[in-house]
GROMACS .gro file of C-alpha atoms in nm:
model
  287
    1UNK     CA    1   1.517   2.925  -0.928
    2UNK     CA    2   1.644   3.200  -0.723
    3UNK     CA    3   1.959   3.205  -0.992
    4UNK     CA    4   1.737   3.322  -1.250
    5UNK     CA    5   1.564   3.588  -1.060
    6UNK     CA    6   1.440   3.882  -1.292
    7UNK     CA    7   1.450   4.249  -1.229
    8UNK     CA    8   1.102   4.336  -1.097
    9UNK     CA    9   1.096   3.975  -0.870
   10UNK     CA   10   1.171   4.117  -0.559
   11UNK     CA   11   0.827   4.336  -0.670
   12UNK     CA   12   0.607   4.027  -0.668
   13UNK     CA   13   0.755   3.836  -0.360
   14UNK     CA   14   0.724   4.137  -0.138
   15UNK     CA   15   0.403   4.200  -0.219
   16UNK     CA   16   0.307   3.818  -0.194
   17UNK     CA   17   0.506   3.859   0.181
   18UNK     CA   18   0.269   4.196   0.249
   19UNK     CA   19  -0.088   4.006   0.125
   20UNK     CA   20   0.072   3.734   0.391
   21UNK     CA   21   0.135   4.051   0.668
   22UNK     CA   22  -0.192   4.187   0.599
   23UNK     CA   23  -0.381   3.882   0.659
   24UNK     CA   24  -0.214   3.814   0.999
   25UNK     CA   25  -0.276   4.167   1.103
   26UNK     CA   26  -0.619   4.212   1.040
   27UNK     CA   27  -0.686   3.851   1.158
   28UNK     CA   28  -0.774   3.755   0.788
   29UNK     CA   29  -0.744   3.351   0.733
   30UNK     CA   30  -0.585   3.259   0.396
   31UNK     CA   31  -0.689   2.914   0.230
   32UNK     CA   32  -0.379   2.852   0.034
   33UNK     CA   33  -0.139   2.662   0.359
   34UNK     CA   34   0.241   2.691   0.304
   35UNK     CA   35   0.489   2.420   0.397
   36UNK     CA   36   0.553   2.324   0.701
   37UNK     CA   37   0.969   2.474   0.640
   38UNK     CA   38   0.785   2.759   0.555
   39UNK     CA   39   0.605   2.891   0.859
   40UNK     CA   40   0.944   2.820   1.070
   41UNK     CA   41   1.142   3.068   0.838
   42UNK     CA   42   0.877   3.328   0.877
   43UNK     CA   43   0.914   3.236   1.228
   44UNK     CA   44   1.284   3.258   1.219
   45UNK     CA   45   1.316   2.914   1.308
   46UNK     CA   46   1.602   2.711   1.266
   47UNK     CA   47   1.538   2.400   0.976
   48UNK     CA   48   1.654   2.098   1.057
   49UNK     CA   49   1.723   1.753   0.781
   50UNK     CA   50   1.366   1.639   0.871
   51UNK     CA   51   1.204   1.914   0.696
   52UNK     CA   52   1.348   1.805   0.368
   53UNK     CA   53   1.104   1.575   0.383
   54UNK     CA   54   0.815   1.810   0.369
   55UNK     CA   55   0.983   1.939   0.028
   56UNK     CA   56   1.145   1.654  -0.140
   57UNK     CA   57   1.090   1.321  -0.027
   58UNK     CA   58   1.297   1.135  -0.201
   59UNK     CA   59   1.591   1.327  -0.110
   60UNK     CA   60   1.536   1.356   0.217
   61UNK     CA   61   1.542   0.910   0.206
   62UNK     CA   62   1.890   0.923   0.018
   63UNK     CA   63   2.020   1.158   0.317
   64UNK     CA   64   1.860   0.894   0.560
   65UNK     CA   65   2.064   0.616   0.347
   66UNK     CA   66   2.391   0.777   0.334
   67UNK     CA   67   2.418   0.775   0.735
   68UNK     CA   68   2.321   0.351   0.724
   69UNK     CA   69   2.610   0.283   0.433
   70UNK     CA   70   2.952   0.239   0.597
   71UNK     CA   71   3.188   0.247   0.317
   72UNK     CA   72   3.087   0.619   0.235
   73UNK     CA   73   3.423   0.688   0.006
   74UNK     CA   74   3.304   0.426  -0.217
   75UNK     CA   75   3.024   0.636  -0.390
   76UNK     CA   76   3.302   0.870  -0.454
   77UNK     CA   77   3.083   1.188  -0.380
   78UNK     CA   78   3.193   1.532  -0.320
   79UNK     CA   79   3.055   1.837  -0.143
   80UNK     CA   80   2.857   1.943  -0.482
   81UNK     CA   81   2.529   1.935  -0.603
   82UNK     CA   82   2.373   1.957  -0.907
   83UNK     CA   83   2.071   2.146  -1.026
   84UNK     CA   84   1.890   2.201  -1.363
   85UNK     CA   85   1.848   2.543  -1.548
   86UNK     CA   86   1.653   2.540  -1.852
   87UNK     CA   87   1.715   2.143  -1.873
   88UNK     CA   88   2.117   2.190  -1.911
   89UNK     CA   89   2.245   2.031  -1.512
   90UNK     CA   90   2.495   2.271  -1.368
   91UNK     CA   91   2.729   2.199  -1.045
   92UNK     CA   92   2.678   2.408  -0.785
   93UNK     CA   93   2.951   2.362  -0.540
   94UNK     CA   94   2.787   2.312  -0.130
   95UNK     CA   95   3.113   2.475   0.074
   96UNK     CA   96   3.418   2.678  -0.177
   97UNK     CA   97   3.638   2.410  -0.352
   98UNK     CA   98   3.353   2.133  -0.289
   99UNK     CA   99   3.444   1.967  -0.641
  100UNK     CA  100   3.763   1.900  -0.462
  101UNK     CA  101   3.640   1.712  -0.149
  102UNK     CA  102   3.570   1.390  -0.127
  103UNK     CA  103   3.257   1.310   0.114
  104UNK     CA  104   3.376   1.083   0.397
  105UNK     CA  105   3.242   0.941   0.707
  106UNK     CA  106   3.446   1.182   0.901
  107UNK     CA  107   3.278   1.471   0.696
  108UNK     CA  108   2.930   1.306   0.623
  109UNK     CA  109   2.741   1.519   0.884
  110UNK     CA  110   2.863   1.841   0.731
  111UNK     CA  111   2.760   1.737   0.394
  112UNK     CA  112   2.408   1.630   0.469
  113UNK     CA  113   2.350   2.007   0.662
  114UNK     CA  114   2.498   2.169   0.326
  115UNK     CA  115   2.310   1.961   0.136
  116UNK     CA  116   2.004   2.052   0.390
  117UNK     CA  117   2.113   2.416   0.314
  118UNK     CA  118   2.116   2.451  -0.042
  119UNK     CA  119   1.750   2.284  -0.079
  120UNK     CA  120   1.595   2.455   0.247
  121UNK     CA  121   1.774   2.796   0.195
  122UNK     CA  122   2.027   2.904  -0.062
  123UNK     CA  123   1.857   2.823  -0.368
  124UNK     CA  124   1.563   3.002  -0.224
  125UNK     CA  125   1.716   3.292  -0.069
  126UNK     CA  126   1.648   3.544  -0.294
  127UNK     CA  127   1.264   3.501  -0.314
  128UNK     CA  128   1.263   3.388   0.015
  129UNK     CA  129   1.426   3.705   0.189
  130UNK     CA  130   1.200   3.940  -0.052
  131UNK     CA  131   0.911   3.724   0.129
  132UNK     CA  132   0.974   3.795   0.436
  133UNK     CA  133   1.068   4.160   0.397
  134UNK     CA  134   0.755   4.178   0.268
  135UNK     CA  135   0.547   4.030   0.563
  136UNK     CA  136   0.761   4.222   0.816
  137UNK     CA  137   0.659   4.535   0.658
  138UNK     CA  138   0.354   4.472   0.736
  139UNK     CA  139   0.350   4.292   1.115
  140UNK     CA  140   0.684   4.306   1.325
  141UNK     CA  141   0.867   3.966   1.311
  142UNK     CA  142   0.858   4.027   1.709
  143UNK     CA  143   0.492   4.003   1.737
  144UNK     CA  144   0.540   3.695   1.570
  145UNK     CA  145   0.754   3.523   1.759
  146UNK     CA  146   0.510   3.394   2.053
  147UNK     CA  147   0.383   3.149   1.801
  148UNK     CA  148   0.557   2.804   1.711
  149UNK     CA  149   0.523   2.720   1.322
  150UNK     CA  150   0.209   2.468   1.401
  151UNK     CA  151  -0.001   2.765   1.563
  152UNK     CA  152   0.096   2.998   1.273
  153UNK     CA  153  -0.019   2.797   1.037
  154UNK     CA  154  -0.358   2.767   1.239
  155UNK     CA  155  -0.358   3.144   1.266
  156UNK     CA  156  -0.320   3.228   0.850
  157UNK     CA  157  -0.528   2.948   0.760
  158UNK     CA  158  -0.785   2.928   1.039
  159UNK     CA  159  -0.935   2.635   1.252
  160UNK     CA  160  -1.025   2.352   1.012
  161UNK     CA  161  -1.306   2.177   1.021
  162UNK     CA  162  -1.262   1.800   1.122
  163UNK     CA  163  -1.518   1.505   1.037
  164UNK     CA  164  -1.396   1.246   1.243
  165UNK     CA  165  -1.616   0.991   1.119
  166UNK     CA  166  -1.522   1.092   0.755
  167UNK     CA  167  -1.166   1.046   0.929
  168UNK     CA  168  -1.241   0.733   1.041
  169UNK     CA  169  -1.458   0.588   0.782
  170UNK     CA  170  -1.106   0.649   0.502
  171UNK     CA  171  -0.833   0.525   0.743
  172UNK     CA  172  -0.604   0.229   0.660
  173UNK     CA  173  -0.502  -0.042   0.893
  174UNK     CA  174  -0.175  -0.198   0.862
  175UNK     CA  175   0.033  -0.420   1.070
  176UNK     CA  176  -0.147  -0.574   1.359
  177UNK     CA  177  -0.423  -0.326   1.339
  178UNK     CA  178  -0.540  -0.433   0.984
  179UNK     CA  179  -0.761  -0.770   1.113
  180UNK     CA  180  -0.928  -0.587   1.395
  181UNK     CA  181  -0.927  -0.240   1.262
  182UNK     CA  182  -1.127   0.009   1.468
  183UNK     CA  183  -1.225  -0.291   1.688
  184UNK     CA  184  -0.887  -0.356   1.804
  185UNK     CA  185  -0.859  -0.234   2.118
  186UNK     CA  186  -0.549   0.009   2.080
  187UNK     CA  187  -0.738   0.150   1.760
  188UNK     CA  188  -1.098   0.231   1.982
  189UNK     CA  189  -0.860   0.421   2.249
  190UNK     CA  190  -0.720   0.603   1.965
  191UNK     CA  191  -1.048   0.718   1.806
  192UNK     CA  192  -1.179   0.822   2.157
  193UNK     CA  193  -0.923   1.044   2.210
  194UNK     CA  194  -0.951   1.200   1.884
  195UNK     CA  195  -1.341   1.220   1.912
  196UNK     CA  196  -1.322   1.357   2.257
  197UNK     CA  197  -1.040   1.663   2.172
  198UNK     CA  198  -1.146   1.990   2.109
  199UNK     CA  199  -1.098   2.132   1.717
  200UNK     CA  200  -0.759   2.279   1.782
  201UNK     CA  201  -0.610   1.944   1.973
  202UNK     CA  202  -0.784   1.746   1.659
  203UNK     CA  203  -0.608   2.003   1.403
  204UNK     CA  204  -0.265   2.008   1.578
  205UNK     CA  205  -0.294   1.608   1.576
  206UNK     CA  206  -0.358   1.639   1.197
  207UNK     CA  207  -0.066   1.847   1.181
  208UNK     CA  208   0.174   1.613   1.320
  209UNK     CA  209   0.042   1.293   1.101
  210UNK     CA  210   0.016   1.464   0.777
  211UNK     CA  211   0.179   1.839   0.797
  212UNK     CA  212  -0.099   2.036   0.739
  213UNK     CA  213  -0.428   2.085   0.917
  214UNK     CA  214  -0.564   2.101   0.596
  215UNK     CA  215  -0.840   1.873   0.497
  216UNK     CA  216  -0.938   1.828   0.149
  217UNK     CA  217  -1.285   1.972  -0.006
  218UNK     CA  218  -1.378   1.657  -0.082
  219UNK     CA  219  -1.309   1.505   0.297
  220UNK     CA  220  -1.043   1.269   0.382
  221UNK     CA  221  -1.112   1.067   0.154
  222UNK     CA  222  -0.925   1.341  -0.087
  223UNK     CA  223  -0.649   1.327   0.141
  224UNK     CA  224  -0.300   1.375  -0.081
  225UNK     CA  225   0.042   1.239  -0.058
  226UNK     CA  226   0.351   1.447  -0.134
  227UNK     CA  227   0.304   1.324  -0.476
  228UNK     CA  228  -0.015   1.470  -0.536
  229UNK     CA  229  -0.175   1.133  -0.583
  230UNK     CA  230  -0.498   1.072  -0.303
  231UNK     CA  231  -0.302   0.920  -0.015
  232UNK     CA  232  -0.526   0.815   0.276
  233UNK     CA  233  -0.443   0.825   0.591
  234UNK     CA  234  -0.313   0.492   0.809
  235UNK     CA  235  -0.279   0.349   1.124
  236UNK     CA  236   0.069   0.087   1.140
  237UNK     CA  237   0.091  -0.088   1.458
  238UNK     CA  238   0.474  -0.070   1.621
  239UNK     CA  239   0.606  -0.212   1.924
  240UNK     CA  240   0.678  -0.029   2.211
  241UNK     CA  241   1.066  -0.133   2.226
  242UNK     CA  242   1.062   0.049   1.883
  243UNK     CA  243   0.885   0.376   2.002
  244UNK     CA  244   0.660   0.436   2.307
  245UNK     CA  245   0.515   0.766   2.110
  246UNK     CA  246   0.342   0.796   1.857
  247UNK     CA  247   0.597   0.853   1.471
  248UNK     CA  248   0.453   1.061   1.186
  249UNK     CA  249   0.533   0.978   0.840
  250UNK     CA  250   0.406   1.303   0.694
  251UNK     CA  251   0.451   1.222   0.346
  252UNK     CA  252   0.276   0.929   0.368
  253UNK     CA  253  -0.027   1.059   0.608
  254UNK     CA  254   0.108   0.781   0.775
  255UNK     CA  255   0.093   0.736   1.195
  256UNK     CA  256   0.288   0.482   1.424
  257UNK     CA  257   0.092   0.357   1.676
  258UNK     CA  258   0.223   0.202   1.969
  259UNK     CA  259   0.033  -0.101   2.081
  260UNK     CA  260  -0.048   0.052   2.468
  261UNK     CA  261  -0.175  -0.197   2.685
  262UNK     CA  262  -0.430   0.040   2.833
  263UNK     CA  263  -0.577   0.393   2.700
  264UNK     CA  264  -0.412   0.561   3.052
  265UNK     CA  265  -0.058   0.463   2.849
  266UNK     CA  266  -0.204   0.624   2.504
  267UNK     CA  267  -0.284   0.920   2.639
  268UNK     CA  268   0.007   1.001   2.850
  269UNK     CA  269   0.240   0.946   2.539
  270UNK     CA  270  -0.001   1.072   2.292
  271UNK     CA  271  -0.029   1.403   2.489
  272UNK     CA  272   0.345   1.422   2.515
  273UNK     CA  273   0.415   1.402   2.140
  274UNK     CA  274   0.199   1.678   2.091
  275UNK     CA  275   0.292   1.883   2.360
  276UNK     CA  276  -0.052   1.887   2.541
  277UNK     CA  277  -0.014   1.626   2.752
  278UNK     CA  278  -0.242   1.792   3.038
  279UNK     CA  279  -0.511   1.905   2.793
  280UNK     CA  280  -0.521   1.505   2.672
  281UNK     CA  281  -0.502   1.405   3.060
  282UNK     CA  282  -0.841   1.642   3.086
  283UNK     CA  283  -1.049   1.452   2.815
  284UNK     CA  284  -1.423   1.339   2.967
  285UNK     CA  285  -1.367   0.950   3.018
  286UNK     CA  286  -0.977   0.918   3.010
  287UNK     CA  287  -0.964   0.883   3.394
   0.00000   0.00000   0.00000
């Protein structure tokens, strides 16, 4: 906890931030991959509630809950929070006076982005400011900055190596997909697309299903949840009055699938979720 920090911290952050700086400036890869909240504050990115996820799940659901319960007051919460030091809980108050103000639906918003900035920033702020002091030592945040946090994270960690029919061969199935599987007709589209990208539009895809373009040593069928426990990756059909692109669940390597009626409609939405949509428009046999 950054409330505990010891004298000769800063020490070991900065030069954790430098190894980082180093890397990137002599085009080194490194195989450890940060979180995803992490590349955007090296980028100087603003975090947003959604990243929560990426760092604590289950928290992230409560904040989901609290905006879905209507009689808010009758929780009786106020703008505190409490964290654990040493196993004794302490309250750490999220604005000054919080203990004294009762969380209402007027005020919910502003409690779920102080909540959102205690766990993304302020309990990190000491290690994560030596961190990045550290880094920009090294490499100008500026030369940085013509990245987005999905390309950084290719850049440290390098250009994985994708076995799509390892991919393929430990995907689940769920909704309407699960009969058919990769015979349903939606499903084949999908795994053409994939099979026809090139290595960085199948590692940004990666990216945006399960938050990492890592893939496990031991193939996807290693793949992890946010738990640590082997989490493969899945397929849920959705209908397009829900979502006509594609939803991640990160945490659960978990993708929404539209059911398209043709593979013209996957690709244009596909390609707009990820931001390539004329890269996906070029693939041999989409026309």
């Amino acid at each position: 906890s950054s409330y505990l920090a010891q004298d000769r911290d800063d020490e070991y952050f900065r030069f954790f931030g430098r190894i980082i700086g180093k890397a990137l400036f002599e085009s080194q890869t490194i195989k450890a991959h940060l979180t995803q909240p992490y590349y955007k504050h090296i980028l100087g990115w603003p975090i947003s509630i959604e990243d929560i996820e990426h760092v604590n799940p289950e928290y992230f659901g409560n904040m989901r809950r609290l905006q879905e319960i209507d009689d808010i007051e009758s929780l009786y919460l106020d703008f505190t929070t409490t964290i654990e030091v040493f196993g004794e809980k302490q309250i750490v108050p999220l604005k000054p006076n919080g203990e004294e103000i009762d969380v209402t639906k007027r005020n919910l918003q502003e409690y779920i982005q102080l909540s959102m900035k205690h766990i993304m920033i302020d309990r990190i702020r000491y290690q994560l400011s030596q961190t990045l002091n550290g880094i920009y030592e090294v490499i100008p945040e500026i030369w940085l900055s013509i990245f987005d946090y999905r390309e950084l994270e290719l850049l440290m960690c390098g250009l994985p190596m994708i076995d799509v029919v390892s991919w393929k061969e430990n995907t689940i199935y769920l909704g309407n997909y699960e009969k058919k599987g990769e015979k349903h007709k939606v499903v084949r589209w999908f795994w053409e697309v994939i099979e026809a990208a090139s290595p960085i539009q199948r590692a940004r895809f990666l990216q945006f299903c399960t938050g990492s373009s890592r893939v496990p040593i031991q193939g996807f069928g290693g793949l992890q949840g946010y738990d640590g426990n082997v989490r493969l990756f899945s397929i849920q059909s959705i209908d397009k009055k829900d979502s006509v692109f594609p939803r991640a669940h990160t945490c659960f390597n978990r993708v929404d699938l539209p059911e398209y009626s043709s593979r013209q409609e996957l690709v244009q939405f596909m390609g707009q979720t990820l931001n390539i949509h004329e890269d996906f428009m070029n693939f041999k046999g989409m026309e």
